[in-house]
CSV table of C-alpha atoms in Angstrom, one decimal:
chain,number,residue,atom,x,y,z
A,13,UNK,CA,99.7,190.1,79.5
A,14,UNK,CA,97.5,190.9,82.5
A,15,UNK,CA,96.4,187.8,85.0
A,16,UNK,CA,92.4,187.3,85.5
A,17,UNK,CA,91.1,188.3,88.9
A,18,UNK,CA,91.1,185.6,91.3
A,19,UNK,CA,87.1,185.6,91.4
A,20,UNK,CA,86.7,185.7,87.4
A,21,UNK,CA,84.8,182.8,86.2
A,22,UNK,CA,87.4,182.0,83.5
A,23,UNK,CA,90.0,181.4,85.7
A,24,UNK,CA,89.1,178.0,86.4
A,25,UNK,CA,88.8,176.8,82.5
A,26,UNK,CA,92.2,178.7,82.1
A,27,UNK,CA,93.4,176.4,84.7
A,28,UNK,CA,91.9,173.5,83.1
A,29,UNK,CA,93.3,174.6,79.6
A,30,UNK,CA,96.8,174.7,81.0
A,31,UNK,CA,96.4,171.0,82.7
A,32,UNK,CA,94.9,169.7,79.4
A,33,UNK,CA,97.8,171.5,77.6
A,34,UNK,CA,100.3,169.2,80.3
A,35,UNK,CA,98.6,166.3,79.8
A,36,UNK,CA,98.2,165.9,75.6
A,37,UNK,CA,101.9,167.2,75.1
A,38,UNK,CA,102.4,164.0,77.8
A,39,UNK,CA,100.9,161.6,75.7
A,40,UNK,CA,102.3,162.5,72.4
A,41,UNK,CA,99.1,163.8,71.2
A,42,UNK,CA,100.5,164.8,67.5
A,43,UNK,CA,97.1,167.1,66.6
A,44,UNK,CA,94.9,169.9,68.9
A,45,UNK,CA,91.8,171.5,67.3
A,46,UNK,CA,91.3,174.6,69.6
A,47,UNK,CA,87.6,175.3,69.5
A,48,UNK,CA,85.8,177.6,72.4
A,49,UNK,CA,83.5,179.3,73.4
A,50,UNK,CA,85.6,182.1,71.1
A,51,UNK,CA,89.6,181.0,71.5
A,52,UNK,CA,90.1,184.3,69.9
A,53,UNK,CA,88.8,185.9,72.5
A,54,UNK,CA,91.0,184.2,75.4
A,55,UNK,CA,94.2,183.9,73.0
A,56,UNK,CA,96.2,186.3,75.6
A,57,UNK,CA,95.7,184.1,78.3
A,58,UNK,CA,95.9,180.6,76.4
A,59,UNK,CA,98.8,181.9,74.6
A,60,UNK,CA,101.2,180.2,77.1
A,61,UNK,CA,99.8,176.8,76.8
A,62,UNK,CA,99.7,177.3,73.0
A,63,UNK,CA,103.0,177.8,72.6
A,64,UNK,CA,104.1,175.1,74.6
A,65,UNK,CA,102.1,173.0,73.0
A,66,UNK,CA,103.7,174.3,69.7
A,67,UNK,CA,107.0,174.0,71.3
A,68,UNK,CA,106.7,170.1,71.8
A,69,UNK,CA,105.7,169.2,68.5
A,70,UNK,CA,101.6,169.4,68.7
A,71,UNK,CA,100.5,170.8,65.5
A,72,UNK,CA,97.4,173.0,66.6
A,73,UNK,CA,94.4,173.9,64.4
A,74,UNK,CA,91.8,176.6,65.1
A,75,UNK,CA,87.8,176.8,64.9
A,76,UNK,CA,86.4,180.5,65.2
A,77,UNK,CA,84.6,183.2,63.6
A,78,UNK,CA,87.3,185.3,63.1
A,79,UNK,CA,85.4,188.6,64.1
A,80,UNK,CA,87.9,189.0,66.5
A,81,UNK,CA,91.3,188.0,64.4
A,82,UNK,CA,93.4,191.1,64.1
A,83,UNK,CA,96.8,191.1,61.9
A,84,UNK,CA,98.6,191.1,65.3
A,85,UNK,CA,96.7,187.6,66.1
A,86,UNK,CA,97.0,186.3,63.2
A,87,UNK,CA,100.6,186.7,63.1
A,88,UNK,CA,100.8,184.8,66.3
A,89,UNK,CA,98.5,181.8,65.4
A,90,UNK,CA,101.0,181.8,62.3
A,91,UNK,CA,104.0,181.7,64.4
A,92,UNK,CA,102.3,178.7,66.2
A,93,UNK,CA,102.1,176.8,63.3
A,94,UNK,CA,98.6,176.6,62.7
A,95,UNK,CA,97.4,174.5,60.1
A,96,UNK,CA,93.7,175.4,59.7
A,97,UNK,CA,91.8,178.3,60.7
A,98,UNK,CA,87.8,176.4,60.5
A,99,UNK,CA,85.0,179.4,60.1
A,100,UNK,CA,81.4,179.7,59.6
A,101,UNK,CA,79.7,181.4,57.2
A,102,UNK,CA,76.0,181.1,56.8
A,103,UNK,CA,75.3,183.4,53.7
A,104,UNK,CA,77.0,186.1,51.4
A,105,UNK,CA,73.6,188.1,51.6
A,106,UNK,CA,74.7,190.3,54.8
A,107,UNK,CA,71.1,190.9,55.8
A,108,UNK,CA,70.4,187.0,55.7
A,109,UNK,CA,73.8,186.0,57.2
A,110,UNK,CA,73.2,188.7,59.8
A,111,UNK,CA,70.0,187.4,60.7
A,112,UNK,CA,71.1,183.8,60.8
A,113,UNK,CA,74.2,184.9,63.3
A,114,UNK,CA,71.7,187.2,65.0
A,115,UNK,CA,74.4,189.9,64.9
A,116,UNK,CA,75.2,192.8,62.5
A,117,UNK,CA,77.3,193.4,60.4
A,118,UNK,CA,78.2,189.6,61.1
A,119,UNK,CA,79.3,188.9,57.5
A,120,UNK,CA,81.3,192.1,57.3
A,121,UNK,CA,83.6,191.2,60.3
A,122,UNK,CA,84.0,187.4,58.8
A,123,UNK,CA,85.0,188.3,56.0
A,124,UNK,CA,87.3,191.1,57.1
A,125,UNK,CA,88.6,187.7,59.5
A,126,UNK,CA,88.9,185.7,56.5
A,127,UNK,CA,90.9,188.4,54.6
A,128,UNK,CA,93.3,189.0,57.7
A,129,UNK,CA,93.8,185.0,58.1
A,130,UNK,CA,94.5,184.7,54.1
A,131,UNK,CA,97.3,187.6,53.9
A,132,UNK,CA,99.0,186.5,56.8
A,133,UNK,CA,99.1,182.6,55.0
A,134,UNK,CA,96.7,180.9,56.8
A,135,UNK,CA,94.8,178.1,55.7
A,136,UNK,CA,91.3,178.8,55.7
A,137,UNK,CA,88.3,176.7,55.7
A,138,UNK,CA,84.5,177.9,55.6
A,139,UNK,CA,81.5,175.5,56.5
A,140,UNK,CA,77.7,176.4,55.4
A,141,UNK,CA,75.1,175.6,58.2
A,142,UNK,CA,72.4,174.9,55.9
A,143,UNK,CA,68.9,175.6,56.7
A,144,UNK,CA,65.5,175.9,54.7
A,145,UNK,CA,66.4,179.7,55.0
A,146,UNK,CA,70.0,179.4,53.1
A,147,UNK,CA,69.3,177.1,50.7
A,148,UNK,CA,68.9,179.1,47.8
A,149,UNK,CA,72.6,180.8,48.9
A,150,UNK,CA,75.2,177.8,48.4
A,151,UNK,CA,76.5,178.9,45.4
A,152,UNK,CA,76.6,182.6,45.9
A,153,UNK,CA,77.9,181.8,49.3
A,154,UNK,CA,80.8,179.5,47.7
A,155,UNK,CA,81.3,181.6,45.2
A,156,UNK,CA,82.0,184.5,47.6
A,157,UNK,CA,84.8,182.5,49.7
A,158,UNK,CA,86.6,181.3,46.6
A,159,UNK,CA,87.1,185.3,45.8
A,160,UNK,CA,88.4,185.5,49.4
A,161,UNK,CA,91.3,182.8,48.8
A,162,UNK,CA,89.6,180.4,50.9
A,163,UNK,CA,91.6,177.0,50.8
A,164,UNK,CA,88.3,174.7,51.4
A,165,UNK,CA,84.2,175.1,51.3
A,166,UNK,CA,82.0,172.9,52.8
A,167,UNK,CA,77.7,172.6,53.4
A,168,UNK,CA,76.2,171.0,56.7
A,169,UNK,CA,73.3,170.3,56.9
A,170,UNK,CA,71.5,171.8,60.3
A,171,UNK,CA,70.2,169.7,62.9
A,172,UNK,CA,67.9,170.3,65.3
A,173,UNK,CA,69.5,172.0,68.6
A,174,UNK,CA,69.7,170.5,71.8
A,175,UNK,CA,66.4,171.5,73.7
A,176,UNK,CA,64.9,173.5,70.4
A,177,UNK,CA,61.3,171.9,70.4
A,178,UNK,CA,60.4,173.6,67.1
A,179,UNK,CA,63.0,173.6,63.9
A,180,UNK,CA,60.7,173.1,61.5
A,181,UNK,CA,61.0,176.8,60.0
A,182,UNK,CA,64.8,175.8,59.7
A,183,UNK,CA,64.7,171.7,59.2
A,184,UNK,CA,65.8,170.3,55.4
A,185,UNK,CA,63.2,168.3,54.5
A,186,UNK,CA,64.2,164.9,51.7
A,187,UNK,CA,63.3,166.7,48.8
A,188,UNK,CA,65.4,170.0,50.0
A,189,UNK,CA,68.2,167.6,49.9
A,190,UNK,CA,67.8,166.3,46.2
């Protein structure tokens, strides 16, 4: 594992991580969620405090979105003992998801995360942002994560973003909802 440059601007939340990671396995914390930013991204370097963590009895759970999860990873989250990997998928149309993530191939790389997570035993749950433009996919969407062994499905609605000053384009209306 290589150590961050002094200067890099992650070294201070790693620091913070590692204190955190001190202070819940100090006060018989019994459950960690470990949401980021990406945590897949920074497992190397969290990996210490994980374990740990894992080591005194703190059972740890996981939110990403899996583009990143590799077998390797995922063979180390399931030596952790995590419970629940928590992912987002927004459609099973790949041009709509992709639009909605504003990346591409988005849905290609989620699912190939969700496959990786589900043959290495992981317990994978999906949640639906749901917006006026993915509506009409709950179903097909749900229907594509029960194919991929998904454990549990859910649908959120969207709310409006913290200083978004239009949503309207995205915003459920009442009768959306019935």
């Amino acid at each position: 594992q290589e150590p961050l440059p002094a200067l890099h601007p992650s070294l201070i939340a790693l620091e913070t991580f590692h204190k955190a990671a001190a202070e819940i396995a100090g006060n018989d914390v019994f459950h960690v969620t470990v949401t980021g930013g990406e945590p897949l991204a920074v497992l190397k370097w969290i990996l210490p405090d994980l374990e740990y963590l894992s080591e005194q009895g703190v059972h740890l759970s996981l939110n990403s979105n899996l583009t990143l999860l590799t077998l390797d990873k995922a063979k180390i989250l399931n030596r952790l003992g995590v419970r629940t990997v928590l992912t987002s998928l927004m459609s099973a149309d790949a041009a709509l998801n992709d639009s909605l993530a504003n990346s591409k191939g988005a849905l290609e790389k989620v699912v190939r995360g969700i496959r990786i997570a589900r043959e290495e035993g992981l317990w994978v749950a999906v949640n639906m942002v749901v917006t006026k433009k993915n509506l009409h996919d709950i179903f097909s969407t749900a229907r594509l994560v029960k194919e991929l062994g998904v454990n549990a499905f859910s649908a959120t609605k969207a709310s409006r973003p913290i200083g978004s000053s239009d949503f309207s384009e995205y915003a459920l209306s009442n009768q959306d909802l019935n």
